[in-house]
Tab-separated table of C-alpha atoms in Angstrom:
chain	number	residue	atom	x	y	z
A	1	MET	CA	-11.587	23.544	-27.786
A	2	ILE	CA	-8.886	20.910	-27.380
A	3	ASN	CA	-7.818	19.088	-30.523
A	4	GLY	CA	-5.300	16.300	-30.242
A	5	TYR	CA	-4.541	12.715	-31.018
A	6	VAL	CA	-3.282	9.573	-29.425
A	7	ILE	CA	-1.492	6.809	-31.264
A	8	GLY	CA	-3.381	3.569	-30.724
A	9	GLU	CA	-0.179	1.557	-30.457
A	10	SER	CA	1.017	3.850	-27.643
A	11	LEU	CA	-1.672	2.581	-25.269
A	12	ARG	CA	-0.504	-0.076	-22.860
A	13	THR	CA	-2.069	-3.523	-23.130
A	14	GLY	CA	-5.246	-3.652	-21.066
A	15	ALA	CA	-5.588	0.139	-20.884
A	16	VAL	CA	-8.991	1.725	-21.279
A	17	PHE	CA	-8.901	5.314	-22.528
A	18	GLU	CA	-12.358	6.825	-22.213
A	19	PRO	CA	-12.305	10.301	-20.701
A	20	GLU	CA	-15.733	11.867	-20.369
A	21	GLY	CA	-16.673	14.265	-23.154
A	22	LEU	CA	-14.076	13.028	-25.648
A	23	ARG	CA	-15.232	13.108	-29.263
A	24	ILE	CA	-13.448	11.171	-32.001
A	25	ARG	CA	-12.773	13.265	-35.106
A	26	LYS	CA	-10.889	10.785	-37.263
A	27	VAL	CA	-9.012	7.500	-37.130
A	28	SER	CA	-6.263	6.846	-39.675
A	29	ARG	CA	-3.421	4.370	-40.199
A	30	ILE	CA	-0.083	5.718	-41.383
A	31	ASP	CA	3.167	4.039	-42.425
A	32	VAL	CA	5.839	5.517	-40.166
A	33	SER	CA	8.544	2.980	-40.951
A	34	ARG	CA	11.085	5.753	-41.660
A	35	SER	CA	10.812	7.181	-38.143
A	36	ALA	CA	9.771	4.195	-36.011
A	37	ARG	CA	12.498	3.010	-33.680
A	38	ASP	CA	13.339	-0.605	-32.920
A	39	GLY	CA	10.439	-2.173	-31.078
A	40	GLN	CA	7.863	0.278	-32.459
A	41	PRO	CA	5.427	-0.899	-35.119
A	42	SER	CA	5.948	0.457	-38.631
A	43	THR	CA	2.285	1.445	-39.001
A	44	TRP	CA	0.534	3.631	-36.424
A	45	THR	CA	-3.149	4.243	-35.767
A	46	PHE	CA	-3.817	7.937	-35.169
A	47	VAL	CA	-6.984	8.607	-33.174
A	48	GLU	CA	-7.776	12.309	-33.507
A	49	PHE	CA	-10.056	13.724	-30.823
A	50	GLU	CA	-11.558	16.886	-29.468
A	51	THR	CA	-13.018	17.948	-26.148
A	52	ASP	CA	-13.788	21.092	-24.205
A	53	ASP	CA	-10.943	23.110	-22.639
A	54	SER	CA	-12.451	22.498	-19.207
A	55	ARG	CA	-11.589	18.806	-19.555
A	56	ALA	CA	-7.827	19.324	-20.009
A	57	THR	CA	-6.861	18.007	-16.578
A	58	ALA	CA	-9.061	14.919	-16.822
A	59	LEU	CA	-7.801	14.238	-20.355
A	60	SER	CA	-4.169	14.569	-19.222
A	61	GLN	CA	-4.717	12.191	-16.323
A	62	ALA	CA	-6.494	9.640	-18.532
A	63	LEU	CA	-3.631	9.713	-21.040
A	64	ALA	CA	-0.971	9.457	-18.294
A	65	GLU	CA	-2.731	6.349	-16.974
A	66	ALA	CA	-3.248	4.729	-20.385
A	67	LEU	CA	0.049	5.309	-22.187
A	68	GLU	CA	2.639	2.545	-22.440
A	69	PRO	CA	5.681	3.502	-20.331
A	70	ASP	CA	8.199	1.767	-22.617
A	71	MET	CA	9.766	3.547	-25.612
A	72	GLY	CA	8.794	7.066	-24.559
A	73	TRP	CA	5.302	7.191	-26.039
A	74	TYR	CA	3.495	10.496	-25.511
A	75	SER	CA	0.487	12.508	-26.592
A	76	ASP	CA	0.253	16.280	-26.803
A	77	PHE	CA	-2.406	18.915	-27.304
A	78	LEU	CA	-3.107	22.625	-26.925
A	79	VAL	CA	-5.426	24.158	-24.365
A	80	GLY	CA	-5.670	27.911	-24.784
A	81	ASP	CA	-2.115	29.264	-24.864
A	82	ASP	CA	-0.691	26.169	-23.156
A	83	ARG	CA	0.936	23.096	-24.645
A	84	VAL	CA	0.270	19.869	-22.745
A	85	VAL	CA	2.622	16.930	-23.288
A	86	VAL	CA	1.679	13.671	-21.586
A	87	PHE	CA	3.894	10.640	-21.036
A	88	ALA	CA	2.991	7.542	-19.013
A	89	GLY	CA	2.645	8.819	-15.471
A	90	LYS	CA	3.914	12.346	-16.235
A	91	VAL	CA	2.259	15.525	-17.504
A	92	PHE	CA	3.963	18.723	-18.668
A	93	ARG	CA	1.958	21.907	-19.191
A	94	TYR	CA	3.661	25.112	-20.256
A	95	ARG	CA	2.885	28.311	-22.130
A	96	ARG	CA	3.516	28.121	-25.859
A	97	GLY	CA	6.844	29.785	-26.538
A	98	ASP	CA	8.198	28.875	-23.071
A	99	ALA	CA	11.576	27.447	-24.099
A	100	GLN	CA	12.386	26.183	-20.598
A	101	GLY	CA	9.034	24.393	-20.225
A	102	ARG	CA	9.479	22.750	-23.621
A	103	ALA	CA	13.087	21.825	-22.818
A	104	GLU	CA	11.964	20.077	-19.605
A	105	ALA	CA	9.402	18.013	-21.517
A	106	VAL	CA	11.945	17.151	-24.235
A	107	ALA	CA	14.562	16.175	-21.637
A	108	TYR	CA	12.056	13.928	-19.926
A	109	GLY	CA	11.142	12.364	-23.284
A	110	ARG	CA	14.790	11.624	-23.951
A	111	SER	CA	15.160	10.110	-20.466
A	112	VAL	CA	12.314	7.645	-21.100
A	113	GLY	CA	13.440	6.662	-24.594
A	114	THR	CA	11.500	8.887	-26.980
A	115	PRO	CA	13.487	8.923	-30.247
A	116	GLU	CA	14.954	12.339	-31.009
A	117	ASP	CA	13.021	12.744	-34.255
A	118	GLN	CA	9.751	12.066	-32.392
A	119	LEU	CA	10.281	14.971	-29.982
A	120	ASP	CA	8.775	17.216	-32.611
A	121	TRP	CA	5.598	18.666	-31.134
A	122	LYS	CA	4.989	22.215	-32.284
A	123	GLU	CA	5.135	25.293	-30.105
């Protein structure tokens, strides 16, 4: 079972994020003013979801198409022993504990403007 979240404010204007089989677990608003970078809102809407492992590729593609390309927004989730990190137009999938795979995703995040303290997904 895939459990993950997407930040509502990370979706580009006009995007529709509706992958088949996605189930919403919780929606919450959190003050992130201490870690938000210039241009990011100080309050984020976290949309927690779940779906079946078999939908990982479709979910990744839907996120890659819906995420705002500015400011390095991303979403990440686990599928089995793999970590999936999705940026606008780019998907990274690597085995948990794979330092090189994680480093590639982090380097890409830095290259598209993800603030250093937001490159904090877990292994």
